mmCIF file of C-alpha atoms in Angstrom:
data_model
loop_
_atom_site.group_PDB
_atom_site.id
_atom_site.type_symbol
_atom_site.label_atom_id
_atom_site.label_comp_id
_atom_site.label_asym_id
_atom_site.label_seq_id
_atom_site.Cartn_x
_atom_site.Cartn_y
_atom_site.Cartn_z
ATOM 1 C CA MET A 1 -0.161 0.048 0.080
ATOM 2 C CA LEU A 2 2.797 2.291 0.866
ATOM 3 C CA ARG A 3 4.661 1.505 -2.124
ATOM 4 C CA ASN A 4 1.765 2.157 -4.308
ATOM 5 C CA LYS A 5 1.082 5.622 -2.700
ATOM 6 C CA LEU A 6 4.842 6.503 -3.239
ATOM 7 C CA LYS A 7 4.245 5.551 -7.046
ATOM 8 C CA LEU A 8 1.256 7.641 -7.183
ATOM 9 C CA LEU A 9 3.427 10.497 -5.684
ATOM 10 C CA LEU A 10 6.271 10.192 -8.002
ATOM 11 C CA ILE A 11 4.071 9.908 -11.228
ATOM 12 C CA PRO A 12 3.520 13.831 -11.252
ATOM 13 C CA LEU A 13 6.848 14.807 -10.086
ATOM 14 C CA LEU A 14 8.557 12.692 -12.724
ATOM 15 C CA THR A 15 6.247 14.186 -15.493
ATOM 16 C CA GLY A 16 6.971 17.621 -14.088
ATOM 17 C CA LEU A 17 10.761 17.167 -14.119
ATOM 18 C CA LEU A 18 10.045 15.925 -17.824
ATOM 19 C CA ALA A 19 7.923 18.811 -18.953
ATOM 20 C CA CYS A 20 10.888 20.998 -17.409
ATOM 21 C CA GLU A 21 13.310 19.282 -19.436
ATOM 22 C CA GLN A 22 11.469 19.588 -22.677
ATOM 23 C CA ALA A 23 10.135 23.159 -21.725
ATOM 24 C CA PHE A 24 13.908 24.673 -22.210
ATOM 25 C CA ALA A 25 16.270 21.944 -23.676
ATOM 26 C CA ARG A 26 15.636 22.858 -27.332
ATOM 27 C CA LEU A 27 17.645 20.698 -29.698
ATOM 28 C CA TYR A 28 18.789 21.717 -33.235
ATOM 29 C CA ASP A 29 15.587 20.319 -34.841
ATOM 30 C CA ASP A 30 13.534 22.116 -32.222
ATOM 31 C CA VAL A 31 15.281 25.506 -32.860
ATOM 32 C CA MET A 32 14.943 25.130 -36.894
ATOM 33 C CA ALA A 33 11.525 24.032 -36.518
ATOM 34 C CA SER A 34 10.402 26.626 -34.183
ATOM 35 C CA GLY A 35 11.132 29.334 -36.689
ATOM 36 C CA TYR A 36 13.116 31.471 -34.307
ATOM 37 C CA ILE A 37 16.517 31.119 -32.338
ATOM 38 C CA ARG A 38 16.965 32.611 -28.948
ATOM 39 C CA ILE A 39 20.605 34.121 -28.824
ATOM 40 C CA GLY A 40 21.959 35.338 -25.205
ATOM 41 C CA VAL A 41 23.777 38.779 -24.999
ATOM 42 C CA TYR A 42 24.729 40.885 -22.052
ATOM 43 C CA LYS A 43 22.661 43.725 -21.225
ATOM 44 C CA ASP A 44 23.949 47.515 -21.110
ATOM 45 C CA PHE A 45 27.342 46.129 -22.371
ATOM 46 C CA PRO A 46 28.617 48.667 -24.941
ATOM 47 C CA PRO A 47 29.966 48.117 -27.579
ATOM 48 C CA TYR A 48 28.917 44.481 -27.686
ATOM 49 C CA SER A 49 25.262 44.399 -26.919
ATOM 50 C CA PHE A 50 23.061 47.510 -25.789
ATOM 51 C CA VAL A 51 19.944 49.316 -26.680
ATOM 52 C CA LYS A 52 20.309 52.539 -28.549
ATOM 53 C CA ASP A 53 17.083 54.771 -29.431
ATOM 54 C CA GLY A 54 14.845 51.926 -28.192
ATOM 55 C CA ASN A 55 16.763 49.393 -30.909
ATOM 56 C CA PRO A 56 19.412 46.518 -29.940
ATOM 57 C CA SER A 57 22.542 47.363 -30.951
ATOM 58 C CA GLY A 58 26.457 46.243 -30.685
ATOM 59 C CA VAL A 59 28.484 43.940 -32.538
ATOM 60 C CA ASP A 60 27.075 40.554 -30.623
ATOM 61 C CA VAL A 61 23.655 41.840 -31.404
ATOM 62 C CA GLU A 62 24.805 42.031 -35.216
ATOM 63 C CA ILE A 63 26.607 38.827 -35.031
ATOM 64 C CA ALA A 64 23.155 37.316 -33.736
ATOM 65 C CA ARG A 65 21.267 38.555 -36.431
ATOM 66 C CA ARG A 66 23.635 37.008 -38.785
ATOM 67 C CA ILE A 67 23.454 33.652 -37.176
ATOM 68 C CA ALA A 68 19.521 33.973 -37.234
ATOM 69 C CA GLU A 69 19.689 34.943 -40.870
ATOM 70 C CA ALA A 70 21.955 32.259 -41.916
ATOM 71 C CA PHE A 71 19.297 29.702 -40.705
ATOM 72 C CA ASP A 72 16.428 31.590 -42.050
ATOM 73 C CA LEU A 73 14.943 32.300 -38.506
ATOM 74 C CA ASP A 74 13.796 34.931 -36.506
ATOM 75 C CA LEU A 75 15.938 36.435 -33.724
ATOM 76 C CA GLN A 76 14.802 36.537 -30.058
ATOM 77 C CA LEU A 77 17.381 38.229 -28.212
ATOM 78 C CA HIS A 78 17.881 36.811 -24.503
ATOM 79 C CA TRP A 79 19.225 39.691 -22.532
ATOM 80 C CA ILE A 80 21.768 38.374 -19.791
ATOM 81 C CA THR A 81 22.203 40.588 -16.601
ATOM 82 C CA PRO A 82 25.629 39.180 -15.103
ATOM 83 C CA ASP A 83 25.843 37.283 -11.901
ATOM 84 C CA GLU A 84 28.875 36.969 -9.759
ATOM 85 C CA ASN A 85 30.925 34.926 -12.057
ATOM 86 C CA LEU A 86 30.902 33.173 -15.505
ATOM 87 C CA GLU A 87 29.717 29.746 -14.035
ATOM 88 C CA ASP A 88 26.643 31.612 -12.553
ATOM 89 C CA ASP A 89 25.980 33.196 -16.129
ATOM 90 C CA LEU A 90 26.182 29.744 -17.858
ATOM 91 C CA ARG A 91 23.949 28.005 -15.350
ATOM 92 C CA ASN A 92 21.419 30.873 -15.350
ATOM 93 C CA ASN A 93 21.110 31.127 -18.921
ATOM 94 C CA VAL A 94 22.310 28.205 -20.947
ATOM 95 C CA TRP A 95 21.411 24.853 -19.188
ATOM 96 C CA LYS A 96 19.490 25.310 -15.798
ATOM 97 C CA GLY A 97 17.950 28.925 -15.573
ATOM 98 C CA HIS A 98 17.482 31.009 -12.714
ATOM 99 C CA TYR A 99 15.201 29.946 -9.783
ATOM 100 C CA LEU A 100 13.246 33.281 -10.288
ATOM 101 C CA ASP A 101 12.807 32.872 -13.927
ATOM 102 C CA LYS A 102 9.493 30.651 -13.862
ATOM 103 C CA ASP A 103 7.013 29.589 -16.447
ATOM 104 C CA GLU A 104 3.568 30.705 -14.584
ATOM 105 C CA GLU A 105 2.033 27.693 -16.491
ATOM 106 C CA ASN A 106 4.486 25.228 -15.814
ATOM 107 C CA PRO A 107 6.107 26.105 -12.312
ATOM 108 C CA LEU A 108 8.818 23.442 -12.673
ATOM 109 C CA ALA A 109 10.091 25.005 -16.068
ATOM 110 C CA MET A 110 12.172 27.758 -16.514
ATOM 111 C CA LYS A 111 10.624 30.347 -18.932
ATOM 112 C CA HIS A 112 13.767 31.211 -21.037
ATOM 113 C CA LEU A 113 17.120 30.017 -21.636
ATOM 114 C CA ALA A 114 19.305 30.919 -24.464
ATOM 115 C CA ASP A 115 20.022 28.697 -27.494
ATOM 116 C CA VAL A 116 23.344 30.052 -27.900
ATOM 117 C CA MET A 117 25.177 32.504 -25.492
ATOM 118 C CA LEU A 118 27.741 35.011 -27.028
ATOM 119 C CA ARG A 119 30.767 36.597 -25.595
ATOM 120 C CA VAL A 120 31.880 33.653 -23.608
ATOM 121 C CA PRO A 121 35.655 33.372 -22.944
ATOM 122 C CA TYR A 122 37.147 30.771 -24.551
ATOM 123 C CA ASP A 123 39.490 28.797 -22.532
ATOM 124 C CA LYS A 124 40.362 25.201 -22.463
ATOM 125 C CA ALA A 125 41.475 25.091 -18.920
ATOM 126 C CA TYR A 126 38.538 26.879 -17.720
ATOM 127 C CA ALA A 127 36.218 24.742 -19.919
ATOM 128 C CA TYR A 128 37.703 21.400 -18.245
ATOM 129 C CA LYS A 129 38.046 22.957 -14.817
ATOM 130 C CA GLN A 130 37.103 20.463 -12.212
ATOM 131 C CA ASP A 131 35.780 21.039 -8.356
ATOM 132 C CA SER A 132 37.298 19.504 -5.578
ATOM 133 C CA LEU A 133 35.929 16.151 -5.974
ATOM 134 C CA GLY A 134 37.183 15.900 -9.497
ATOM 135 C CA TYR A 135 33.849 16.451 -11.429
ATOM 136 C CA LEU A 136 33.807 19.010 -14.313
ATOM 137 C CA ILE A 137 32.454 22.463 -13.327
ATOM 138 C CA ASN A 138 30.977 23.152 -16.583
ATOM 139 C CA GLU A 139 29.990 19.736 -17.569
ATOM 140 C CA GLN A 140 26.590 20.808 -18.865
ATOM 141 C CA VAL A 141 27.848 23.507 -21.207
ATOM 142 C CA VAL A 142 30.316 23.327 -24.345
ATOM 143 C CA MET A 143 32.336 26.399 -25.077
ATOM 144 C CA LYS A 144 33.629 26.675 -28.686
ATOM 145 C CA ALA A 145 33.738 28.546 -31.693
ATOM 146 C CA PRO A 146 35.815 31.612 -30.619
ATOM 147 C CA TYR A 147 35.174 34.635 -33.326
ATOM 148 C CA GLN A 148 37.143 37.361 -31.474
ATOM 149 C CA GLN A 149 40.402 37.947 -29.408
ATOM 150 C CA GLU A 150 40.072 40.439 -26.982
ATOM 151 C CA SER A 151 42.855 42.417 -24.684
ATOM 152 C CA TRP A 152 43.288 45.290 -22.369
ATOM 153 C CA GLN A 153 43.965 48.797 -23.525
ATOM 154 C CA VAL A 154 44.770 52.110 -21.605
ATOM 155 C CA ALA A 155 43.473 55.288 -23.259
ATOM 156 C CA TYR A 156 45.043 58.657 -21.752
ATOM 157 C CA ASP A 157 44.604 62.357 -21.603
ATOM 158 C CA SER A 158 47.464 63.693 -23.912
ATOM 159 C CA ASN A 159 47.113 67.439 -22.029
ATOM 160 C CA ARG A 160 48.142 65.434 -19.103
ATOM 161 C CA LEU A 161 50.405 62.805 -20.059
ATOM 162 C CA ASN A 162 52.701 63.117 -23.074
ATOM 163 C CA ALA A 163 52.738 59.212 -23.385
ATOM 164 C CA VAL A 164 52.376 56.099 -21.430
ATOM 165 C CA ARG A 165 55.439 54.092 -22.060
ATOM 166 C CA THR A 166 55.223 52.302 -18.843
ATOM 167 C CA VAL A 167 52.370 51.769 -16.126
ATOM 168 C CA ALA A 168 54.662 53.091 -13.260
ATOM 169 C CA VAL A 169 53.276 56.625 -14.469
ATOM 170 C CA PHE A 170 50.214 55.766 -12.568
ATOM 171 C CA GLN A 171 52.120 55.849 -9.352
ATOM 172 C CA TYR A 172 51.919 59.549 -9.874
ATOM 173 C CA GLU A 173 48.894 60.062 -11.889
ATOM 174 C CA PRO A 174 45.177 58.589 -11.566
ATOM 175 C CA ILE A 175 43.884 56.028 -13.593
ATOM 176 C CA GLY A 176 40.204 54.803 -13.838
ATOM 177 C CA VAL A 177 38.903 51.483 -13.580
ATOM 178 C CA GLU A 178 35.564 49.373 -13.665
ATOM 179 C CA VAL A 179 35.124 48.230 -9.919
ATOM 180 C CA ASP A 180 35.535 44.566 -9.051
ATOM 181 C CA SER A 181 37.303 43.852 -12.492
ATOM 182 C CA VAL A 182 40.839 42.576 -13.726
ATOM 183 C CA PRO A 183 42.498 46.173 -14.146
ATOM 184 C CA ALA A 184 40.928 47.302 -10.736
ATOM 185 C CA PHE A 185 42.890 44.243 -9.174
ATOM 186 C CA TYR A 186 45.934 44.886 -11.015
ATOM 187 C CA PHE A 187 46.439 48.582 -10.388
ATOM 188 C CA THR A 188 45.887 47.908 -6.564
ATOM 189 C CA SER A 189 48.114 45.159 -6.454
ATOM 190 C CA ALA A 190 50.765 45.374 -8.973
ATOM 191 C CA MET A 191 54.432 46.822 -8.055
ATOM 192 C CA GLY A 192 53.712 46.223 -4.472
ATOM 193 C CA GLY A 193 50.789 48.376 -4.406
ATOM 194 C CA ARG A 194 52.432 51.733 -5.352
ATOM 195 C CA MET A 195 49.600 52.521 -7.754
ATOM 196 C CA ARG A 196 47.020 51.991 -5.411
ATOM 197 C CA ASN A 197 46.510 55.415 -4.168
ATOM 198 C CA MET A 198 46.211 56.746 -7.751
ATOM 199 C CA THR A 199 43.446 53.985 -8.889
ATOM 200 C CA ARG A 200 39.911 55.383 -8.824
ATOM 201 C CA HIS A 201 37.055 52.836 -9.278
ATOM 202 C CA TYR A 202 33.767 53.392 -11.378
ATOM 203 C CA PRO A 203 30.623 51.445 -11.802
ATOM 204 C CA THR A 204 31.325 51.112 -15.787
ATOM 205 C CA PRO A 205 34.310 51.871 -18.222
ATOM 206 C CA GLY A 206 31.853 54.534 -19.673
ATOM 207 C CA LEU A 207 31.920 56.499 -16.388
ATOM 208 C CA ALA A 208 35.543 56.051 -16.140
ATOM 209 C CA PHE A 209 35.960 57.649 -19.589
ATOM 210 C CA GLU A 210 33.640 60.538 -18.294
ATOM 211 C CA ALA A 211 35.821 61.147 -15.463
ATOM 212 C CA MET A 212 38.712 61.471 -17.446
ATOM 213 C CA GLN A 213 36.726 63.975 -19.958
ATOM 214 C CA LYS A 214 36.134 65.960 -16.345
ATOM 215 C CA GLY A 215 39.781 65.833 -15.390
ATOM 216 C CA GLU A 216 39.299 63.489 -12.448
ATOM 217 C CA VAL A 217 41.849 60.964 -13.890
ATOM 218 C CA ALA A 218 44.342 60.957 -16.218
ATOM 219 C CA ALA A 219 43.748 57.503 -18.161
ATOM 220 C CA VAL A 220 41.317 54.672 -18.285
ATOM 221 C CA MET A 221 41.919 51.124 -18.629
ATOM 222 C CA ALA A 222 39.213 48.644 -19.931
ATOM 223 C CA MET A 223 38.943 45.979 -22.770
ATOM 224 C CA GLN A 224 40.269 47.039 -25.905
ATOM 225 C CA SER A 225 36.690 47.033 -27.649
ATOM 226 C CA GLU A 226 35.320 49.398 -24.905
ATOM 227 C CA ILE A 227 38.196 51.587 -25.173
ATOM 228 C CA ASP A 228 37.784 51.955 -29.012
ATOM 229 C CA TRP A 229 34.108 52.547 -28.815
ATOM 230 C CA LEU A 230 34.647 55.101 -25.956
ATOM 231 C CA LEU A 231 37.243 56.935 -28.233
ATOM 232 C CA LYS A 232 34.984 56.715 -31.148
ATOM 233 C CA GLN A 233 32.290 58.181 -29.237
ATOM 234 C CA ALA A 234 34.302 61.002 -27.628
ATOM 235 C CA GLY A 235 35.665 61.862 -31.174
ATOM 236 C CA ASP A 236 38.532 63.965 -29.588
ATOM 237 C CA PRO A 237 42.280 63.505 -30.505
ATOM 238 C CA GLN A 238 42.962 64.869 -27.162
ATOM 239 C CA TYR A 239 42.309 61.030 -25.924
ATOM 240 C CA ARG A 240 44.671 58.467 -27.255
ATOM 241 C CA LEU A 241 45.733 54.783 -26.984
ATOM 242 C CA ALA A 242 48.686 53.881 -24.954
ATOM 243 C CA GLU A 243 50.851 51.509 -26.445
ATOM 244 C CA ASN A 244 52.440 49.603 -23.144
ATOM 245 C CA GLY A 245 51.999 46.278 -21.750
ATOM 246 C CA PHE A 246 51.150 45.350 -18.238
ATOM 247 C CA PRO A 247 53.841 43.731 -16.557
ATOM 248 C CA THR A 248 53.148 40.989 -14.040
ATOM 249 C CA MET A 249 49.417 40.988 -15.158
ATOM 250 C CA GLY A 250 49.060 37.228 -16.500
ATOM 251 C CA LYS A 251 46.969 36.709 -19.387
ATOM 252 C CA GLN A 252 46.337 39.827 -21.206
ATOM 253 C CA THR A 253 44.567 38.688 -24.345
ATOM 254 C CA TRP A 254 41.830 35.729 -24.672
ATOM 255 C CA ASP A 255 39.648 34.433 -27.200
ATOM 256 C CA ILE A 256 35.872 35.263 -26.871
ATOM 257 C CA GLY A 257 33.457 32.394 -28.385
ATOM 258 C CA ILE A 258 30.125 31.002 -27.529
ATOM 259 C CA ALA A 259 28.274 28.430 -25.347
ATOM 260 C CA ILE A 260 25.850 25.861 -26.053
ATOM 261 C CA ARG A 261 24.135 23.037 -23.836
ATOM 262 C CA GLN A 262 26.282 19.957 -23.819
ATOM 263 C CA SER A 263 23.324 17.899 -25.229
ATOM 264 C CA ASP A 264 23.104 20.100 -28.355
ATOM 265 C CA ARG A 265 26.618 20.080 -30.009
ATOM 266 C CA GLN A 266 24.700 19.613 -33.543
ATOM 267 C CA LEU A 267 23.584 23.345 -33.051
ATOM 268 C CA GLY A 268 26.820 24.461 -31.797
ATOM 269 C CA TYR A 269 28.493 23.320 -34.911
ATOM 270 C CA ALA A 270 26.047 24.908 -37.196
ATOM 271 C CA VAL A 271 26.550 28.120 -35.299
ATOM 272 C CA GLU A 272 30.387 27.711 -35.446
ATOM 273 C CA GLU A 273 30.263 27.027 -39.247
ATOM 274 C CA VAL A 274 28.260 30.611 -39.579
ATOM 275 C CA LEU A 275 31.139 32.358 -37.626
ATOM 276 C CA ASP A 276 33.961 30.671 -39.146
ATOM 277 C CA GLY A 277 32.382 31.986 -42.535
ATOM 278 C CA MET A 278 32.311 35.671 -41.225
ATOM 279 C CA ILE A 279 35.976 35.330 -40.069
ATOM 280 C CA ARG A 280 37.499 33.912 -43.349
ATOM 281 C CA SER A 281 35.321 36.119 -45.637
ATOM 282 C CA GLY A 282 36.039 39.463 -43.735
ATOM 283 C CA ASP A 283 32.890 39.887 -42.618
ATOM 284 C CA MET A 284 33.507 39.937 -38.993
ATOM 285 C CA ALA A 285 36.238 42.631 -39.305
ATOM 286 C CA GLU A 286 33.976 44.695 -41.217
ATOM 287 C CA LEU A 287 31.510 44.637 -38.588
ATOM 288 C CA PHE A 288 33.768 45.332 -35.897
ATOM 289 C CA ALA A 289 35.147 48.218 -38.156
ATOM 290 C CA SER A 290 31.376 49.614 -38.614
ATOM 291 C CA TYR A 291 31.442 50.476 -34.839
ATOM 292 C CA GLY A 292 34.819 51.763 -34.842
ATOM 293 C CA LEU A 293 36.578 48.792 -33.327
ATOM 294 C CA ARG A 294 39.726 47.177 -34.185
ATOM 295 C CA TYR A 295 39.500 43.587 -34.663
ATOM 296 C CA THR A 296 42.011 40.535 -33.781
ATOM 297 C CA LYS A 297 41.258 37.088 -35.078
ATOM 298 C CA PRO A 298 41.232 34.307 -32.303
ATOM 299 C CA GLU A 299 44.423 32.371 -31.584
ATOM 300 C CA PHE A 300 43.559 29.472 -33.999
ATOM 301 C CA TYR A 301 43.270 31.856 -37.061
ATOM 302 C CA GLN A 302 46.357 33.628 -36.181
ATOM 303 C CA VAL A 303 48.378 30.415 -36.017
ATOM 304 C CA MET A 304 47.047 28.964 -39.292
ATOM 305 C CA ALA A 305 48.163 32.355 -40.948
ATOM 306 C CA GLU A 306 51.494 31.736 -39.703
ATOM 307 C CA VAL A 307 51.411 28.224 -40.949
ATOM 308 C CA GLY A 308 50.249 29.379 -44.167
ATOM 309 C CA SER A 309 53.061 32.152 -44.562
ATOM 310 C CA GLU A 310 55.517 29.677 -43.992
ATOM 311 C CA ASN A 311 54.404 26.930 -46.467
#
């Protein structure tokens, strides 16, 4: 009797879990048959993905449009609000969903997940990172298809600095950085902390750049594309690119790719083919240039070019 009661209790639970899986685990055939593809991009993240005059804009938004067009599908943008770390972003937006994002008709199901997530750091070591028990932390997702190489960049006010040949100048001149970012950690800890007192923290690189325009700081450090975008928006030759490196910083360049659910590698391969075509044809570089951004190919394409030049 008790066993039968337990069976009756488990049936709706298992049915609900299956419905949950079906509700958001859209495989390649499901996506193609649905008439639309949902692509995740970060919210309020210029020049990559943002809203301008009520319209979605940015290089990642344009890339998402190219992917949808290649499959003859409508595009649904899934706007991502960043969580504490990338693992949280992948869990909340690619394979599991946020516990607050429920479907009213099916409480066990998540209302929205991205079929593909853009602007994911492509790093094999991170992709195969293990927890303390030896389990893969990111076993539910696949990170692949690098489409851009990103790096760190400093812009400076030429009315205050003749040049930035070394970061040691920021022992004496203030620099603006985004709070809780790699540049923030670097300038408060490098060189024995001698630049800490000259480091100013701002909520976004854009606000740090505005502070430079107001004379509060002499320079700003952020990602290369962010700096390119801010310089283009300013349109003032007073603000220039520095050409220095960042000693003891560690990894200063990294590839950017996509993330898809581990269960749907077929969709990942299809998207990878679209991105590869854009890179090889030069369309990707032209897209970045249309936003005033320099474009650097991912490491794989750079290596292939080097091998080709040697042969």
